[in-house]
């Protein structure tokens, strides 16, 4: 089960040129697992593969989730980004019981981002650090803060960690050369988190025998205050960045045992992002939150509370999926940003 929180950064229109098959107005990536649907003029993943076919398709039996840029708002020619489709369902597919240790594994990876205008990818957003939380159902929790030079523990004096062990989790932190990636490998669970700050890429590999535990609620029940999180991470990594944060992934969540309404919204996928109407709804809501002026205004209006803005985004998304834009939401935007800012799907305010 996947979820991601929102990072409100601009994704400009950029036309890509790939050495691939022409497909309508675009070229598909030169990948044997991708083909052009000549009826719809759309790039598609072949049978057995899933993903954004203009960018990358992955084997749908592999629990691999890759983030390039912003995983929730439009990137790459205003399409859903590569993480949005592959990770909505794929992380909870495994049903094969694992060998010893039988303890199930959960994780949450929070990425800190900044805008960059000379980035390798068109999204113009780069991950500069990660907050990695790993634990089993026995609640043996470890927390790492990682930048491209390595990982540190989450409390002063912020000691650099190369390996760590407790009752349930043994992991190694290494540098994968020549790829230049910081790799967190969890022994016994075959879980990897690979982080490369140069291009803002994060890859999470989950073994295929991962299975959810329906008797245990998810990581969302562990509250995280964005301001405190940012302050602590800045202290440990000596970073200077904006306060935008988002969750890259949350693994093995069972919806039926989650009681927090926002978590349920995050973990649910009521809209099929591959269906036309639902894809349009995602893009419509992204229109509202990716405009730079609206983003800054609305973020400040929400007292720089990323969780509140995320809730607004999900409310917008759900409303559009039911073909109903709540006027209360539109009024929130008008109150925050003035009557000159009219989000897509909202009627003009009175007098305009």
CSV table of C-alpha atoms in Angstrom, one decimal:
chain,number,residue,atom,x,y,z
A,1,UNK,CA,0.0,0.0,0.0
A,2,UNK,CA,1.3,3.3,-0.9
A,3,UNK,CA,1.0,6.8,0.1
A,4,UNK,CA,2.6,10.1,-0.5
A,5,UNK,CA,2.1,13.5,1.0
A,6,UNK,CA,2.2,16.6,-1.2
A,7,UNK,CA,5.1,18.9,-1.9
A,8,UNK,CA,3.9,22.1,-3.4
A,9,UNK,CA,6.5,23.0,-6.0
A,10,UNK,CA,6.2,24.2,-9.5
A,11,UNK,CA,6.4,21.8,-12.4
A,12,UNK,CA,6.8,23.7,-15.7
A,13,UNK,CA,5.8,22.6,-19.1
A,14,UNK,CA,8.8,21.0,-20.7
A,15,UNK,CA,8.9,19.2,-24.1
A,16,UNK,CA,11.1,16.1,-24.0
A,17,UNK,CA,12.8,14.6,-26.9
A,18,UNK,CA,13.4,10.8,-26.7
A,19,UNK,CA,15.0,8.5,-29.2
A,20,UNK,CA,11.8,6.4,-29.2
A,21,UNK,CA,8.7,5.8,-31.3
A,22,UNK,CA,6.6,8.8,-32.3
A,23,UNK,CA,3.2,8.6,-30.6
A,24,UNK,CA,0.8,11.5,-31.3
A,25,UNK,CA,2.5,14.7,-30.2
A,26,UNK,CA,5.1,12.8,-28.1
A,27,UNK,CA,7.7,10.1,-28.4
A,28,UNK,CA,7.6,7.0,-26.2
A,29,UNK,CA,10.7,6.1,-24.3
A,30,UNK,CA,12.9,3.7,-26.2
A,31,UNK,CA,12.0,0.7,-24.1
A,32,UNK,CA,10.9,-2.8,-25.3
A,33,UNK,CA,8.2,-2.8,-22.6
A,34,UNK,CA,6.6,0.3,-23.9
A,35,UNK,CA,4.4,0.7,-27.0
A,36,UNK,CA,2.3,3.3,-28.7
A,37,UNK,CA,-1.5,2.8,-28.7
A,38,UNK,CA,-2.2,4.0,-32.2
A,39,UNK,CA,-5.9,4.3,-31.4
A,40,UNK,CA,-5.4,6.8,-28.5
A,41,UNK,CA,-2.0,8.1,-29.5
A,42,UNK,CA,-0.8,7.3,-26.0
A,43,UNK,CA,2.3,5.5,-24.8
A,44,UNK,CA,1.4,2.4,-22.8
A,45,UNK,CA,3.2,-0.2,-20.7
A,46,UNK,CA,3.2,-3.6,-22.2
A,47,UNK,CA,1.5,-6.6,-20.6
A,48,UNK,CA,3.0,-7.4,-17.2
A,49,UNK,CA,4.4,-3.9,-16.7
A,50,UNK,CA,3.1,-0.8,-15.0
A,51,UNK,CA,4.2,2.8,-14.8
A,52,UNK,CA,4.2,6.0,-16.7
A,53,UNK,CA,4.9,4.9,-20.2
A,54,UNK,CA,6.4,8.2,-21.3
A,55,UNK,CA,9.1,7.7,-18.7
A,56,UNK,CA,9.5,4.2,-17.4
A,57,UNK,CA,7.7,0.9,-17.0
A,58,UNK,CA,8.5,-1.6,-14.3
A,59,UNK,CA,7.6,-5.3,-13.9
A,60,UNK,CA,4.3,-5.3,-12.1
A,61,UNK,CA,5.4,-8.3,-10.0
A,62,UNK,CA,8.4,-6.4,-8.6
A,63,UNK,CA,7.9,-4.3,-5.5
A,64,UNK,CA,10.0,-1.4,-6.8
A,65,UNK,CA,9.1,2.2,-6.4
A,66,UNK,CA,11.2,4.9,-8.0
A,67,UNK,CA,10.8,8.7,-7.5
A,68,UNK,CA,12.3,11.2,-9.9
A,69,UNK,CA,11.2,14.6,-8.9
A,70,UNK,CA,7.9,15.3,-7.3
A,71,UNK,CA,5.9,12.1,-6.9
A,72,UNK,CA,2.4,13.6,-6.5
A,73,UNK,CA,2.1,16.8,-8.6
A,74,UNK,CA,2.4,16.8,-12.3
A,75,UNK,CA,5.8,16.6,-13.8
A,76,UNK,CA,7.2,15.7,-17.2
A,77,UNK,CA,5.0,17.6,-19.6
A,78,UNK,CA,2.3,17.9,-16.9
A,79,UNK,CA,1.7,14.2,-16.7
A,80,UNK,CA,1.4,12.2,-13.5
A,81,UNK,CA,5.0,11.5,-12.4
A,82,UNK,CA,6.6,8.1,-12.5
A,83,UNK,CA,5.8,7.2,-8.9
A,84,UNK,CA,2.1,8.0,-8.9
A,85,UNK,CA,0.8,5.0,-10.8
A,86,UNK,CA,3.4,2.3,-9.9
A,87,UNK,CA,3.1,2.8,-6.2
A,88,UNK,CA,-0.6,3.1,-5.6
A,89,UNK,CA,-1.2,-0.6,-5.2
A,90,UNK,CA,2.0,-2.4,-5.9
A,91,UNK,CA,3.7,-2.3,-2.4
A,92,UNK,CA,1.1,-4.5,-0.7
A,93,UNK,CA,0.7,-7.2,-3.3
A,94,UNK,CA,2.9,-9.9,-1.7
A,95,UNK,CA,1.0,-12.7,0.0
A,96,UNK,CA,3.7,-15.3,0.4
A,97,UNK,CA,4.6,-15.8,4.0
A,98,UNK,CA,8.2,-14.9,4.6
A,99,UNK,CA,10.9,-17.1,6.1
A,100,UNK,CA,12.3,-16.4,9.5
A,101,UNK,CA,12.4,-13.9,10.9
A,102,UNK,CA,8.6,-13.9,10.5
A,103,UNK,CA,8.2,-10.4,11.8
A,104,UNK,CA,6.7,-8.1,9.2
A,105,UNK,CA,8.4,-4.9,8.2
A,106,UNK,CA,7.2,-1.3,7.9
A,107,UNK,CA,8.9,1.8,6.8
A,108,UNK,CA,8.3,5.5,6.1
A,109,UNK,CA,10.6,7.6,4.1
A,110,UNK,CA,10.2,11.3,4.2
A,111,UNK,CA,12.0,13.4,1.6
A,112,UNK,CA,13.2,17.0,2.0
A,113,UNK,CA,13.1,18.9,-1.3
A,114,UNK,CA,14.2,22.2,-2.8
A,115,UNK,CA,13.6,23.9,-6.1
A,116,UNK,CA,16.5,23.8,-8.5
A,117,UNK,CA,16.6,25.3,-11.9
A,118,UNK,CA,19.5,23.4,-13.4
A,119,UNK,CA,18.3,20.0,-12.4
A,120,UNK,CA,18.8,16.9,-14.5
A,121,UNK,CA,15.1,16.3,-14.8
A,122,UNK,CA,12.4,18.6,-15.9
A,123,UNK,CA,10.5,18.6,-12.7
A,124,UNK,CA,13.0,21.2,-11.3
A,125,UNK,CA,12.8,19.7,-7.9
A,126,UNK,CA,15.6,17.8,-6.0
A,127,UNK,CA,15.6,15.7,-2.9
A,128,UNK,CA,18.3,16.9,-0.6
A,129,UNK,CA,17.9,14.6,2.3
A,130,UNK,CA,15.8,11.7,3.6
A,131,UNK,CA,14.3,10.8,7.0
A,132,UNK,CA,14.1,7.0,7.1
A,133,UNK,CA,12.0,5.2,9.7
A,134,UNK,CA,12.2,1.4,9.8
A,135,UNK,CA,10.4,-0.9,12.2
A,136,UNK,CA,8.8,-4.2,12.7
A,137,UNK,CA,5.4,-5.1,14.2
A,138,UNK,CA,7.2,-5.4,17.6
A,139,UNK,CA,7.7,-1.6,17.3
A,140,UNK,CA,11.4,-1.8,17.3
A,141,UNK,CA,12.0,1.5,15.6
A,142,UNK,CA,15.1,3.0,14.1
A,143,UNK,CA,15.3,6.5,12.5
A,144,UNK,CA,18.0,7.7,10.2
A,145,UNK,CA,18.5,11.0,8.6
A,146,UNK,CA,20.5,10.7,5.4
A,147,UNK,CA,22.0,13.1,2.9
A,148,UNK,CA,24.3,12.3,0.0
A,149,UNK,CA,27.3,11.9,2.4
A,150,UNK,CA,25.7,9.2,4.6
A,151,UNK,CA,23.2,8.7,7.4
A,152,UNK,CA,23.0,10.0,11.0
A,153,UNK,CA,20.9,9.1,14.0
A,154,UNK,CA,18.0,11.3,14.8
A,155,UNK,CA,19.1,12.8,18.1
A,156,UNK,CA,22.0,15.0,19.2
A,157,UNK,CA,24.9,14.7,18.8
A,158,UNK,CA,23.8,13.3,15.5
A,159,UNK,CA,26.4,10.6,15.1
A,160,UNK,CA,27.2,9.3,11.6
A,161,UNK,CA,26.0,5.7,11.2
A,162,UNK,CA,27.6,3.0,9.1
A,163,UNK,CA,25.7,0.1,10.6
A,164,UNK,CA,23.3,-0.4,13.5
A,165,UNK,CA,21.6,-3.4,15.2
A,166,UNK,CA,18.9,-3.7,17.7
A,167,UNK,CA,16.6,-6.6,18.7
A,168,UNK,CA,14.9,-6.9,15.3
A,169,UNK,CA,16.6,-4.7,12.7
A,170,UNK,CA,20.1,-4.9,11.4
A,171,UNK,CA,21.1,-2.5,8.6
A,172,UNK,CA,24.0,-1.2,6.7
A,173,UNK,CA,24.6,2.2,5.3
A,174,UNK,CA,27.1,2.3,2.4
A,175,UNK,CA,28.1,4.4,-0.6
A,176,UNK,CA,27.5,2.6,-3.8
A,177,UNK,CA,30.3,3.7,-6.2
A,178,UNK,CA,30.6,4.7,-8.9
A,179,UNK,CA,26.8,5.4,-8.9
A,180,UNK,CA,27.3,7.8,-5.9
A,181,UNK,CA,24.2,6.6,-4.0
A,182,UNK,CA,23.7,6.3,-0.3
A,183,UNK,CA,22.3,2.8,0.2
A,184,UNK,CA,20.4,1.7,3.3
A,185,UNK,CA,20.1,-2.1,3.3
A,186,UNK,CA,18.0,-3.9,6.0
A,187,UNK,CA,19.4,-7.4,6.6
A,188,UNK,CA,16.9,-10.2,7.0
A,189,UNK,CA,14.3,-8.2,5.1
A,190,UNK,CA,16.1,-7.5,1.8
A,191,UNK,CA,14.8,-4.0,1.9
A,192,UNK,CA,16.8,-1.3,0.2
A,193,UNK,CA,16.5,2.5,0.1
A,194,UNK,CA,18.8,4.1,-2.4
A,195,UNK,CA,19.3,7.8,-2.4
A,196,UNK,CA,21.1,10.0,-4.9
A,197,UNK,CA,21.0,13.7,-4.2
A,198,UNK,CA,22.6,14.7,-7.5
A,199,UNK,CA,19.4,14.0,-9.5
A,200,UNK,CA,16.9,13.8,-6.7
A,201,UNK,CA,16.2,10.1,-7.2
A,202,UNK,CA,15.0,7.7,-4.5
A,203,UNK,CA,14.5,4.0,-5.1
A,204,UNK,CA,12.8,1.7,-2.5
A,205,UNK,CA,13.0,-2.0,-3.2
A,206,UNK,CA,10.6,-4.1,-1.2
A,207,UNK,CA,10.9,-7.9,-1.3
A,208,UNK,CA,8.0,-9.7,-3.1
A,209,UNK,CA,7.1,-11.8,0.0
A,210,UNK,CA,6.2,-8.7,2.0
A,211,UNK,CA,2.7,-9.2,3.4
A,212,UNK,CA,0.5,-6.7,5.4
A,213,UNK,CA,-0.5,-7.4,8.9
A,214,UNK,CA,-4.2,-6.5,9.4
A,215,UNK,CA,-3.9,-6.4,13.2
A,216,UNK,CA,-1.5,-3.5,13.3
A,217,UNK,CA,-2.2,0.1,12.3
A,218,UNK,CA,0.1,2.1,10.1
A,219,UNK,CA,2.9,4.6,10.5
A,220,UNK,CA,0.6,7.5,10.1
A,221,UNK,CA,-0.4,6.9,13.7
A,222,UNK,CA,3.1,8.2,14.6
A,223,UNK,CA,2.6,11.9,14.5
A,224,UNK,CA,5.2,14.1,13.0
A,225,UNK,CA,5.2,17.9,13.3
A,226,UNK,CA,6.6,19.4,10.1
A,227,UNK,CA,8.3,22.4,11.8
A,228,UNK,CA,10.0,20.2,14.5
A,229,UNK,CA,11.0,17.7,11.8
A,230,UNK,CA,12.6,20.4,9.7
A,231,UNK,CA,14.4,22.0,12.6
A,232,UNK,CA,15.8,18.6,13.8
A,233,UNK,CA,16.9,17.6,10.3
A,234,UNK,CA,18.5,20.9,9.6
A,235,UNK,CA,20.5,20.6,12.9
A,236,UNK,CA,21.6,17.1,12.1
A,237,UNK,CA,22.5,17.6,8.4
A,238,UNK,CA,23.4,21.3,8.5
A,239,UNK,CA,21.0,21.9,5.6
A,240,UNK,CA,19.3,25.1,4.4
A,241,UNK,CA,16.0,24.5,2.7
A,242,UNK,CA,12.4,25.5,2.5
A,243,UNK,CA,9.8,23.8,4.8
A,244,UNK,CA,8.3,21.7,2.2
A,245,UNK,CA,8.3,18.0,3.0
A,246,UNK,CA,6.5,14.9,1.8
A,247,UNK,CA,6.4,11.2,2.4
A,248,UNK,CA,8.0,9.2,-0.4
A,249,UNK,CA,6.3,6.0,0.7
A,250,UNK,CA,4.6,4.2,3.5
A,251,UNK,CA,4.6,0.4,3.4
A,252,UNK,CA,2.2,-2.3,4.4
A,253,UNK,CA,-0.8,-0.4,5.6
A,254,UNK,CA,-4.1,-2.1,6.1
A,255,UNK,CA,-7.0,0.4,5.6
A,256,UNK,CA,-9.5,-1.4,7.8
A,257,UNK,CA,-7.5,-0.8,11.0
A,258,UNK,CA,-6.6,2.8,10.4
A,259,UNK,CA,-8.8,5.2,12.4
A,260,UNK,CA,-7.3,8.6,11.4
A,261,UNK,CA,-9.5,10.2,8.8
A,262,UNK,CA,-6.6,11.9,7.0
A,263,UNK,CA,-4.6,8.7,7.0
A,264,UNK,CA,-7.5,6.9,5.4
A,265,UNK,CA,-7.7,9.6,2.8
A,266,UNK,CA,-4.0,9.2,2.1
A,267,UNK,CA,-4.0,5.4,2.0
A,268,UNK,CA,-7.1,5.2,-0.2
A,269,UNK,CA,-7.0,5.2,-4.0
A,270,UNK,CA,-10.7,5.9,-4.8
A,271,UNK,CA,-9.7,7.0,-8.3
A,272,UNK,CA,-8.1,5.0,-11.0
A,273,UNK,CA,-5.2,7.2,-12.3
A,274,UNK,CA,-5.2,5.2,-15.5
A,275,UNK,CA,-8.8,6.2,-16.3
A,276,UNK,CA,-9.3,9.4,-18.3
A,277,UNK,CA,-11.7,11.1,-15.9
A,278,UNK,CA,-9.7,10.3,-12.8
A,279,UNK,CA,-6.4,11.3,-14.5
A,280,UNK,CA,-8.0,14.6,-15.4
A,281,UNK,CA,-9.1,15.1,-11.8
A,282,UNK,CA,-5.5,14.7,-10.6
A,283,UNK,CA,-4.3,17.2,-13.1
A,284,UNK,CA,-7.0,19.7,-12.2
A,285,UNK,CA,-6.1,19.6,-8.5
A,286,UNK,CA,-2.5,19.9,-9.5
A,287,UNK,CA,-3.4,23.0,-11.4
A,288,UNK,CA,-4.5,24.6,-8.2
A,289,UNK,CA,-1.4,23.7,-6.2
A,290,UNK,CA,1.4,24.1,-8.7
A,291,UNK,CA,0.9,27.7,-9.6
A,292,UNK,CA,3.8,29.4,-7.7
A,293,UNK,CA,1.8,32.4,-6.5
A,294,UNK,CA,-1.1,30.3,-5.4
A,295,UNK,CA,1.2,27.8,-3.7
A,296,UNK,CA,3.0,30.4,-1.6
A,297,UNK,CA,-0.2,32.2,-0.7
A,298,UNK,CA,-2.1,29.1,0.2
A,299,UNK,CA,0.8,27.5,2.1
A,300,UNK,CA,1.1,30.6,4.2
A,301,UNK,CA,-2.7,30.8,4.6
A,302,UNK,CA,-2.5,27.3,6.1
A,303,UNK,CA,0.2,28.6,8.6
A,304,UNK,CA,2.8,26.7,6.7
A,305,UNK,CA,1.2,23.5,7.7
A,306,UNK,CA,2.0,21.0,5.0
A,307,UNK,CA,-0.5,18.4,6.4
A,308,UNK,CA,-3.3,20.9,6.1
A,309,UNK,CA,-2.4,21.7,2.5
A,310,UNK,CA,-2.2,18.0,1.8
A,311,UNK,CA,-5.6,17.5,3.3
A,312,UNK,CA,-6.9,20.2,1.0
A,313,UNK,CA,-5.3,18.5,-2.0
A,314,UNK,CA,-6.9,15.2,-1.2
A,315,UNK,CA,-10.3,16.8,-0.6
A,316,UNK,CA,-10.0,18.5,-4.0
A,317,UNK,CA,-8.9,15.2,-5.6
A,318,UNK,CA,-11.8,13.3,-4.1
A,319,UNK,CA,-14.3,16.0,-5.0
A,320,UNK,CA,-13.2,16.0,-8.6
A,321,UNK,CA,-13.3,12.2,-8.8
A,322,UNK,CA,-17.0,12.5,-7.8
A,323,UNK,CA,-17.4,15.3,-10.4
A,324,UNK,CA,-18.2,17.7,-7.6
A,325,UNK,CA,-16.0,20.6,-6.6
A,326,UNK,CA,-17.0,21.8,-3.1
A,327,UNK,CA,-17.7,25.5,-3.0
A,328,UNK,CA,-16.2,25.6,0.5
A,329,UNK,CA,-12.9,24.6,-1.0
A,330,UNK,CA,-13.2,27.4,-3.6
A,331,UNK,CA,-14.0,29.9,-0.9
A,332,UNK,CA,-10.9,28.8,1.0
A,333,UNK,CA,-8.7,29.6,-2.0
A,334,UNK,CA,-10.5,33.0,-2.5
A,335,UNK,CA,-10.0,33.8,1.2
A,336,UNK,CA,-6.3,32.8,1.0
A,337,UNK,CA,-5.3,34.3,-2.3
A,338,UNK,CA,-7.9,36.9,-3.2
A,339,UNK,CA,-10.6,36.9,-5.9
A,340,UNK,CA,-8.1,37.1,-8.7
A,341,UNK,CA,-7.0,33.5,-8.1
A,342,UNK,CA,-9.7,31.2,-9.4
A,343,UNK,CA,-8.7,27.5,-9.2
A,344,UNK,CA,-9.7,25.2,-12.1
A,345,UNK,CA,-13.2,23.8,-11.4
A,346,UNK,CA,-14.2,26.7,-9.2
A,347,UNK,CA,-16.8,29.4,-10.3
A,348,UNK,CA,-15.6,33.0,-10.2
A,349,UNK,CA,-16.4,34.7,-6.9
A,350,UNK,CA,-19.3,37.2,-6.7
A,351,UNK,CA,-18.6,40.4,-8.6
A,352,UNK,CA,-15.9,38.9,-10.9
